[in-house]
Short mmCIF file of C-alpha atoms and ligand atoms in Angstrom, two decimals:
data_model
loop_
_atom_site.label_atom_id
_atom_site.label_comp_id
_atom_site.label_asym_id
_atom_site.label_seq_id
_atom_site.Cartn_x
_atom_site.Cartn_y
_atom_site.Cartn_z
CA UNK A 1 -115.49 -99.72 -15.57
CA UNK A 2 -117.92 -101.65 -17.78
CA UNK A 3 -117.45 -100.24 -20.81
CA UNK A 4 -121.74 -100.22 -22.17
CA UNK A 5 -121.99 -103.06 -25.55
CA UNK A 6 -123.01 -100.38 -27.16
CA UNK A 7 -120.58 -97.36 -26.87
CA UNK A 8 -120.03 -95.05 -29.29
CA UNK A 9 -116.68 -94.29 -30.90
CA UNK A 10 -115.13 -92.09 -28.38
CA UNK A 11 -116.25 -94.07 -25.95
CA UNK A 12 -114.62 -96.95 -27.28
CA UNK A 13 -111.42 -95.15 -28.06
CA UNK A 14 -110.90 -93.72 -24.18
CA UNK A 15 -112.14 -97.00 -22.22
CA UNK A 16 -111.73 -100.27 -25.16
CA UNK A 17 -108.93 -102.52 -23.49
CA UNK A 18 -108.22 -99.88 -20.35
CA UNK A 19 -108.67 -101.40 -16.47
CA UNK A 20 -107.25 -99.43 -13.65
CA UNK A 21 -104.05 -101.34 -12.42
CA UNK A 22 -104.59 -103.99 -10.58
CA UNK A 23 -101.91 -103.47 -7.45
CA UNK A 24 -102.75 -99.61 -7.39
CA UNK A 25 -106.14 -98.71 -8.93
CA UNK A 26 -103.87 -96.25 -11.63
CA UNK A 27 -106.46 -95.84 -13.75
CA UNK A 28 -104.38 -95.15 -16.37
CA UNK A 29 -102.11 -98.61 -17.37
CA UNK A 30 -98.63 -98.47 -16.41
CA UNK A 31 -95.59 -98.56 -18.41
CA UNK A 32 -94.36 -101.89 -17.45
CA UNK A 33 -90.71 -101.85 -18.19
CA UNK A 34 -89.70 -105.05 -17.41
CA UNK A 35 -88.28 -107.91 -19.76
CA UNK A 36 -89.07 -110.68 -17.51
CA UNK A 37 -91.65 -111.63 -15.16
CA UNK A 38 -91.13 -114.00 -11.43
CA UNK A 39 -93.04 -116.86 -11.68
CA UNK A 40 -94.69 -118.03 -7.81
CA UNK A 41 -93.47 -121.36 -8.57
CA UNK A 42 -92.31 -123.77 -10.97
CA UNK A 43 -95.31 -124.12 -13.88
CA UNK A 44 -97.26 -121.28 -11.90
CA UNK A 45 -96.80 -117.58 -13.46
CA UNK A 46 -99.82 -114.87 -13.57
CA UNK A 47 -100.35 -114.85 -17.76
CA UNK A 48 -96.37 -113.54 -18.30
CA UNK A 49 -93.66 -114.93 -18.90
CA UNK A 50 -90.86 -112.84 -21.01
CA UNK A 51 -91.57 -109.74 -22.09
CA UNK A 52 -91.28 -110.67 -25.58
CA UNK A 53 -94.00 -112.53 -25.95
CA UNK A 54 -96.38 -110.90 -23.44
CA UNK A 55 -96.36 -106.99 -21.99
CA UNK A 56 -99.35 -105.72 -19.80
CA UNK A 57 -99.26 -102.53 -22.11
CA UNK A 58 -98.91 -103.43 -25.47
CA UNK A 59 -101.39 -105.24 -24.53
CA UNK A 60 -103.86 -102.77 -23.41
CA UNK A 61 -103.11 -100.70 -26.29
CA UNK A 62 -103.59 -103.76 -28.83
CA UNK A 63 -107.28 -104.88 -27.49
CA UNK A 64 -107.49 -101.01 -27.07
CA UNK A 65 -106.74 -100.39 -31.53
CA UNK A 66 -108.18 -104.31 -32.06
CA UNK A 67 -112.17 -102.65 -30.22
CA UNK A 68 -111.41 -98.74 -32.46
CA UNK A 69 -111.04 -100.76 -35.95
CA UNK A 70 -113.67 -103.48 -35.13
CA UNK A 71 -111.53 -106.17 -35.61
CA UNK A 72 -111.47 -109.15 -32.80
CA UNK A 73 -107.62 -108.96 -32.33
CA UNK A 74 -104.23 -106.49 -32.69
CA UNK A 75 -100.53 -106.80 -32.71
CA UNK A 76 -98.29 -104.54 -32.10
CA UNK A 77 -94.85 -104.08 -33.92
CA UNK A 78 -92.00 -102.07 -34.01
CA UNK A 79 -92.64 -99.90 -36.85
CA UNK A 80 -95.28 -99.95 -39.68
CA UNK A 81 -93.32 -101.08 -41.82
CA UNK A 82 -93.44 -104.34 -39.69
CA UNK A 83 -96.45 -104.66 -39.36
CA UNK A 84 -96.59 -104.66 -43.33
CA UNK A 85 -93.92 -107.35 -42.98
CA UNK A 86 -95.23 -109.90 -40.58
CA UNK A 87 -98.34 -109.64 -42.52
CA UNK A 88 -96.80 -110.65 -45.87
CA UNK A 89 -94.65 -113.41 -43.51
CA UNK A 90 -97.78 -114.98 -43.46
CA UNK A 91 -97.73 -115.84 -47.36
CA UNK A 92 -95.68 -118.48 -48.80
CA UNK A 93 -93.10 -117.95 -51.33
CA UNK A 94 -94.81 -118.25 -54.94
CA UNK A 95 -97.37 -116.67 -54.03
CA UNK A 96 -98.82 -113.17 -55.65
CA UNK A 97 -100.43 -110.17 -54.58
CA UNK A 98 -102.14 -106.95 -56.05
CA UNK A 99 -100.79 -103.37 -54.47
CA UNK A 100 -102.18 -100.27 -54.98
CA UNK A 101 -99.56 -98.45 -57.12
CA UNK A 102 -99.06 -95.66 -55.30
CA UNK A 103 -98.86 -96.60 -52.48
CA UNK A 104 -96.40 -96.06 -49.79
CA UNK A 105 -92.49 -95.75 -50.57
CA UNK A 106 -91.28 -97.90 -48.09
CA UNK A 107 -94.13 -100.54 -48.67
CA UNK A 108 -92.76 -100.55 -52.29
CA UNK A 109 -89.19 -101.16 -51.08
CA UNK A 110 -90.32 -103.84 -48.77
CA UNK A 111 -92.32 -105.37 -51.53
CA UNK A 112 -89.74 -104.77 -54.08
CA UNK A 113 -86.15 -105.48 -53.02
CA UNK A 114 -86.87 -107.36 -50.25
CA UNK A 115 -89.96 -109.90 -50.96
CA UNK A 116 -88.84 -110.74 -54.12
CA UNK A 117 -85.99 -112.17 -53.06
CA UNK A 118 -88.28 -114.94 -51.15
CA UNK A 119 -91.10 -115.94 -54.37
CA UNK A 120 -93.01 -113.40 -53.13
CA UNK A 121 -94.41 -111.49 -56.36
CA UNK A 122 -96.16 -108.23 -56.47
CA UNK A 123 -98.62 -106.42 -59.77
CA UNK A 124 -98.64 -102.54 -58.36
CA UNK A 125 -102.16 -101.63 -60.08
CA UNK A 126 -104.65 -98.46 -59.87
CA UNK A 127 -106.88 -100.09 -57.54
CA UNK A 128 -109.46 -96.93 -57.92
CA UNK A 129 -110.20 -99.26 -60.62
CA UNK A 130 -111.32 -102.44 -59.91
CA UNK A 131 -111.52 -103.81 -63.43
CA UNK A 132 -107.67 -103.38 -63.01
CA UNK A 133 -107.34 -105.35 -59.98
CA UNK A 134 -109.51 -108.10 -61.81
CA UNK A 135 -106.84 -107.87 -64.68
CA UNK A 136 -103.66 -108.53 -62.49
CA UNK A 137 -105.52 -111.26 -60.39
CA UNK A 138 -104.19 -114.88 -61.16
CA UNK A 139 -104.27 -118.12 -59.31
CA UNK A 140 -101.71 -117.60 -56.84
CA UNK A 141 -102.88 -114.64 -55.86
CA UNK A 142 -103.42 -114.18 -52.14
CA UNK A 143 -103.42 -111.20 -51.03
CA UNK A 144 -105.16 -108.01 -52.23
CA UNK A 145 -102.78 -104.78 -50.63
CA UNK A 146 -104.51 -101.29 -50.80
CA UNK A 147 -103.71 -97.99 -49.20
CA UNK A 148 -107.11 -95.50 -49.02
CA UNK A 149 -106.80 -92.32 -49.39
CA UNK A 150 -103.48 -92.75 -51.16
CA UNK A 151 -99.97 -90.95 -49.99
CA UNK A 152 -99.95 -88.15 -51.28
CA UNK A 153 -102.25 -87.88 -54.66
CA UNK A 154 -105.46 -89.10 -52.21
CA UNK A 155 -106.84 -91.32 -54.78
CA UNK A 156 -109.20 -93.81 -53.26
CA UNK A 157 -110.25 -97.34 -53.38
CA UNK A 158 -113.53 -98.52 -53.01
CA UNK A 159 -113.17 -101.17 -49.62
CA UNK A 160 -116.38 -102.75 -50.20
CA UNK A 161 -116.07 -103.54 -53.81
CA UNK A 162 -112.62 -104.67 -53.46
CA UNK A 163 -113.88 -106.86 -49.98
CA UNK A 164 -115.75 -108.54 -52.49
CA UNK A 165 -113.11 -108.97 -55.32
CA UNK A 166 -110.84 -110.11 -53.29
CA UNK A 167 -113.12 -112.77 -51.85
CA UNK A 168 -114.29 -113.95 -54.90
CA UNK A 169 -110.58 -115.09 -55.42
CA UNK A 170 -109.90 -116.34 -52.12
CA UNK A 171 -107.83 -113.74 -51.34
CA UNK A 172 -107.16 -111.98 -48.07
CA UNK A 173 -108.28 -107.65 -48.06
CA UNK A 174 -105.63 -105.61 -46.40
CA UNK A 175 -106.39 -102.40 -46.10
CA UNK A 176 -103.28 -99.96 -45.00
CA UNK A 177 -105.67 -97.37 -42.36
CA UNK A 178 -102.97 -94.69 -41.77
CA UNK A 179 -104.06 -91.64 -43.71
CA UNK A 180 -107.32 -91.29 -42.38
CA UNK A 181 -107.36 -93.01 -39.28
CA UNK A 182 -109.85 -95.36 -37.86
CA UNK A 183 -112.17 -92.05 -36.55
CA UNK A 184 -112.65 -91.33 -40.67
CA UNK A 185 -112.79 -94.95 -42.30
CA UNK A 186 -113.48 -98.82 -40.35
CA UNK A 187 -112.12 -101.23 -43.15
CA UNK A 188 -113.45 -103.97 -41.49
CA UNK A 189 -116.90 -102.56 -40.94
CA UNK A 190 -116.46 -102.33 -45.00
CA UNK A 191 -114.82 -105.83 -45.65
CA UNK A 192 -111.23 -105.89 -44.73
CA UNK A 193 -110.00 -109.53 -43.44
CA UNK A 194 -106.88 -107.00 -42.24
CA UNK A 195 -106.13 -103.44 -41.60
CA UNK A 196 -102.90 -102.35 -41.11
CA UNK A 197 -101.19 -98.69 -39.58
CA UNK A 198 -98.11 -97.15 -39.01
CA UNK A 199 -99.22 -95.92 -35.04
CA UNK A 200 -97.00 -93.51 -35.78
CA UNK A 201 -99.03 -91.32 -37.73
CA UNK A 202 -102.97 -90.04 -36.05
CA UNK A 203 -103.19 -93.28 -33.51
CA UNK A 204 -100.34 -91.60 -31.59
CA UNK A 205 -100.28 -88.70 -32.84
CA UNK A 206 -97.51 -86.35 -31.04
CA UNK A 207 -94.81 -87.02 -33.25
CA UNK A 208 -93.11 -88.46 -30.64
CA UNK A 209 -93.29 -92.59 -30.94
CA UNK A 210 -92.36 -95.13 -33.79
CA UNK A 211 -94.98 -98.13 -34.43
CA UNK A 212 -97.20 -99.80 -36.45
CA UNK A 213 -100.08 -102.48 -35.33
CA UNK A 214 -101.93 -104.94 -37.21
CA UNK A 215 -106.07 -106.16 -36.91
CA UNK A 216 -107.37 -109.09 -37.69
CA UNK A 217 -111.28 -109.39 -38.36
CA UNK A 218 -110.87 -113.18 -37.97
CA UNK A 219 -109.30 -115.52 -35.42
CA UNK A 220 -107.97 -117.41 -37.86
CA UNK A 221 -105.37 -114.93 -38.98
CA UNK A 222 -104.94 -113.15 -35.89
CA UNK A 223 -103.26 -116.58 -34.94
CA UNK A 224 -100.43 -116.47 -37.20
CA UNK A 225 -99.99 -112.43 -36.35
CA UNK A 226 -99.41 -113.56 -32.27
CA UNK A 227 -96.97 -116.49 -33.95
CA UNK A 228 -95.08 -114.32 -35.89
CA UNK A 229 -95.11 -111.11 -33.20
CA UNK A 230 -92.69 -113.71 -31.03
CA UNK A 231 -91.62 -115.57 -33.33
CA UNK A 232 -89.29 -112.03 -35.48
CA UNK A 233 -89.73 -110.49 -32.30
CA UNK A 234 -89.90 -107.04 -33.59
CA UNK A 235 -92.47 -106.14 -30.72
CA UNK A 236 -93.86 -102.44 -29.49
CA UNK A 237 -91.83 -101.20 -26.80
CA UNK A 238 -93.77 -100.71 -23.66
CA UNK A 239 -93.23 -97.12 -23.65
CA UNK A 240 -93.93 -96.24 -26.89
CA UNK A 241 -97.16 -98.60 -26.10
CA UNK A 242 -98.18 -96.46 -23.59
CA UNK A 243 -97.54 -93.43 -25.82
CA UNK A 244 -100.18 -94.60 -27.96
CA UNK A 245 -102.86 -95.84 -25.95
CA UNK A 246 -102.33 -91.87 -24.82
CA UNK A 247 -102.83 -90.74 -28.18
CA UNK A 248 -105.88 -93.12 -29.23
CA UNK A 249 -107.86 -91.41 -26.02
CA UNK A 250 -108.21 -87.74 -28.12
CA UNK A 251 -107.94 -89.68 -31.65
CA UNK A 252 -112.36 -88.36 -31.76
CA UNK A 253 -111.02 -84.43 -30.92
CA UNK A 254 -107.80 -84.64 -33.27
CA UNK A 255 -109.52 -85.76 -36.24
CA UNK A 256 -112.10 -83.57 -35.97
CA UNK A 257 -109.98 -80.50 -35.91
CA UNK A 258 -107.15 -82.49 -38.45
CA UNK A 259 -110.70 -82.56 -40.69
CA UNK A 260 -111.81 -79.11 -40.55
CA UNK A 261 -108.15 -77.43 -41.09
CA UNK A 262 -107.69 -80.15 -44.13
CA UNK A 263 -110.88 -78.78 -45.73
CA UNK A 264 -109.70 -75.34 -44.93
CA UNK A 265 -106.79 -75.03 -46.30
CA UNK A 266 -108.14 -77.21 -49.64
CA UNK A 267 -110.68 -74.49 -49.80
CA UNK A 268 -108.18 -71.57 -49.59
CA UNK A 269 -105.42 -73.44 -51.58
CA UNK A 270 -108.16 -73.99 -54.41
CA UNK A 271 -108.80 -70.17 -54.54
CA UNK A 272 -105.49 -69.16 -54.61
CA UNK A 273 -103.90 -68.18 -58.37
CA UNK A 274 -100.45 -69.01 -57.58
CA UNK A 275 -102.39 -72.95 -57.10
CA UNK A 276 -102.58 -75.17 -60.01
CA UNK A 277 -104.71 -78.04 -58.66
CA UNK A 278 -105.36 -79.46 -55.18
CA UNK A 279 -105.81 -82.64 -53.94
CA UNK A 280 -108.54 -82.92 -51.17
CA UNK A 281 -111.23 -86.09 -50.84
CA UNK A 282 -113.77 -82.82 -49.76
CA UNK A 283 -113.44 -81.20 -52.55
CA UNK A 284 -116.33 -81.58 -54.98
CA UNK A 285 -113.01 -81.04 -57.63
CA UNK A 286 -112.05 -84.58 -56.56
CA UNK A 287 -112.53 -87.33 -58.99
CA UNK A 288 -113.54 -89.41 -56.09
CA UNK A 289 -115.79 -87.06 -53.63
CA UNK A 290 -118.95 -89.21 -54.00
CA UNK A 291 -116.68 -92.33 -52.77
CA UNK A 292 -115.26 -89.86 -49.99
CA UNK A 293 -118.54 -89.14 -48.91
CA UNK A 294 -119.89 -92.70 -48.52
CA UNK A 295 -116.72 -94.34 -47.00
CA UNK A 296 -115.35 -91.58 -45.11
CA UNK A 297 -116.20 -89.92 -42.06
CA UNK A 298 -114.51 -86.41 -42.55
CA UNK A 299 -111.85 -86.15 -45.02
CA UNK A 300 -109.15 -86.06 -43.04
CA UNK A 301 -105.90 -83.65 -43.14
CA UNK A 302 -103.34 -85.46 -45.37
CA UNK A 303 -104.00 -82.73 -48.56
CA UNK A 304 -101.62 -82.23 -51.57
CA UNK A 305 -101.44 -78.78 -54.62
CA UNK A 306 -99.75 -78.47 -57.31
CA UNK A 307 -97.99 -75.10 -57.52
CA UNK A 308 -96.78 -75.80 -61.63
CA UNK A 309 -92.54 -75.97 -61.36
CA UNK A 310 -89.89 -77.92 -58.82
CA UNK A 311 -88.55 -74.38 -58.23
CA UNK A 312 -91.85 -72.80 -56.96
CA UNK A 313 -92.51 -76.16 -54.44
CA UNK A 314 -89.66 -75.30 -53.50
CA UNK A 315 -89.60 -71.89 -52.52
CA UNK A 316 -93.00 -72.77 -50.96
CA UNK A 317 -91.47 -74.96 -48.64
CA UNK A 318 -88.56 -73.24 -47.63
CA UNK A 319 -90.89 -69.78 -47.53
CA UNK A 320 -92.92 -71.66 -44.47
CA UNK A 321 -92.63 -70.09 -40.77
CA UNK A 322 -95.75 -72.10 -38.57
CA UNK A 323 -95.66 -75.22 -40.65
CA UNK A 324 -92.56 -77.12 -39.98
CA UNK A 325 -91.09 -78.79 -43.52
CA UNK A 326 -90.60 -82.75 -42.31
CA UNK A 327 -91.35 -85.67 -42.94
CA UNK A 328 -93.84 -88.54 -41.28
CA UNK A 329 -97.64 -87.21 -40.96
CA UNK A 330 -101.10 -87.33 -38.36
CA UNK A 331 -99.04 -85.09 -35.71
CA UNK A 332 -100.60 -82.50 -33.60
CA UNK A 333 -98.78 -80.14 -35.71
CA UNK A 334 -99.16 -79.22 -39.17
CA UNK A 335 -95.97 -80.00 -42.01
CA UNK A 336 -95.41 -79.81 -45.65
CA UNK A 337 -93.43 -81.90 -47.01
CA UNK A 338 -91.94 -82.17 -51.35
CA UNK A 339 -92.48 -85.83 -51.99
CA UNK A 340 -90.88 -86.15 -55.29
CA UNK A 341 -87.82 -85.47 -53.03
CA UNK A 342 -88.69 -86.56 -49.69
CA UNK A 343 -91.20 -88.83 -48.98
CA UNK A 344 -90.98 -90.60 -52.58
CA UNK A 345 -87.88 -90.55 -53.49
CA UNK A 346 -87.46 -94.57 -53.26
CA UNK A 347 -90.40 -94.29 -56.27
CA UNK A 348 -88.64 -94.45 -59.21
CA UNK A 349 -89.30 -91.61 -61.35
CA UNK A 350 -90.86 -93.21 -64.01
CA UNK A 351 -93.51 -94.93 -61.40
CA UNK A 352 -93.85 -91.37 -60.00
CA UNK A 353 -94.61 -89.72 -63.17
CA UNK A 354 -97.68 -92.77 -63.79
CA UNK A 355 -99.56 -92.16 -60.66
CA UNK A 356 -99.47 -88.36 -61.00
CA UNK A 357 -96.76 -87.24 -58.76
CA UNK A 358 -94.77 -84.49 -60.59
CA UNK A 359 -92.19 -82.60 -58.87
CA UNK A 360 -94.23 -79.48 -58.33
CA UNK A 361 -96.69 -81.56 -56.48
CA UNK A 362 -96.67 -79.90 -52.15
CA UNK A 363 -97.99 -82.23 -49.34
CA UNK A 364 -99.69 -80.78 -45.93
CA UNK A 365 -100.02 -83.11 -43.02
CA UNK A 366 -102.61 -80.24 -41.16
CA UNK A 367 -101.77 -80.51 -37.84
CA UNK A 368 -104.28 -78.89 -35.49
CA UNK A 369 -103.64 -75.50 -35.00
CA UNK A 370 -106.20 -72.22 -35.63
CA UNK A 371 -107.18 -72.81 -39.01
CA UNK A 372 -106.74 -69.33 -40.12
CA UNK A 373 -102.86 -69.39 -38.98
CA UNK A 374 -102.30 -71.76 -41.28
CA UNK A 375 -104.16 -70.13 -44.17
CA UNK A 376 -102.01 -66.98 -43.28
CA UNK A 377 -98.60 -68.89 -43.13
CA UNK A 378 -99.34 -71.14 -46.60
CA UNK A 379 -100.17 -66.86 -47.74
CA UNK A 380 -98.05 -65.80 -46.77
CA UNK A 381 -95.02 -68.18 -48.28
CA UNK A 382 -97.20 -68.64 -51.57
CA UNK A 383 -96.17 -64.79 -52.09
C1 PLP B 401 -99.35 -94.88 -45.36
C2 PLP B 401 -98.17 -95.24 -44.47
N1 PLP B 401 -98.07 -97.33 -44.28
C3 PLP B 401 -97.22 -97.13 -43.36
C4 PLP B 401 -95.63 -96.69 -42.98
C5 PLP B 401 -94.44 -97.13 -42.45
O1 PLP B 401 -94.55 -96.70 -41.12
P1 PLP B 401 -93.82 -96.65 -40.47
O2 PLP B 401 -92.66 -95.23 -40.28
O3 PLP B 401 -94.61 -96.20 -39.11
O4 PLP B 401 -92.44 -98.08 -40.12
C6 PLP B 401 -96.12 -94.97 -43.49
C7 PLP B 401 -94.80 -93.70 -43.21
O5 PLP B 401 -95.63 -92.97 -43.43
C8 PLP B 401 -97.57 -94.85 -44.13
O6 PLP B 401 -97.45 -93.27 -44.23
#
């Protein structure tokens, strides 16, 4: 199988980095569940010496995701947080990072509680306003770390604009593309230097693996990632690599349905009398709908809505039947959650308030079920 140079997105998802297994012809890359590799003679091996350093299943996934995101190389880690930690390890003590204020709670926790101990400094700003980024940048700013759309208030950052801003000051732009997935948004095309994913979410897509991956736009950044993947050792295991590879093959199909269901639920909720407001980039009422149309292909499967009080939010979360009350997102089954007490409980209350994450906000990760069944479930939960 030769992948044409001009292959389109869904073809790349299925074929990039995939070659039939050289020993059997198996079309699917096998799970190379091994810790070491036998060498032919001293100094002669087949490119594999020890499985922390190299594993063919992981390598196939890394080549696949690098191509999907339009980067040069990718490195897979044991979780999304391990991937973010690997990126941060390229910084030196005294360096400063500007971060989206509404970043994932675990990212905030890693930066605020762990990395500040090593002399790194972080400023949290609303990266949807480039002026705020400019104001926060200093001589020591080496990285701009952006999440778009954010979780759970779905604020967008103009990737092209902030890439120019970061580069003008000699800083790297890192985009956490977990929420959109590369089927919806490709940050490297818009100027990002590094893209990270929690593969736990849309890339795997079946809620049965935890992992992370970093894609580099340039070889100079890839070198450090390769080094630290082996040196720190937080690698993605062969079975998880295989699961994510299985997931990326259907990414285009799944995202089309996630997008359609996200839109259907957002439209239903925005007409419901018990719902105060709905946040979804695909709705014309979203303050950055125009940017979403420019930057995204489809608007994703994540939406949030405000039901007025914490009690009402609790009632809705406890009343769904088809949807499951759970953290996480991006799987084929629809999940509902209460960010203030679940995914974002580690974010201080005043920080949550400042970004509009109220106690009455409910978040949905729309799965790929029939949209009408999801609407019926929400209708009975709200009733
Ligand atoms: C946007 C985002 N980035 C990173 C992470 C961390 O990923 P993981 O849970 O795989 O460590 C998450 C987890 O929910 C996330 O939502």
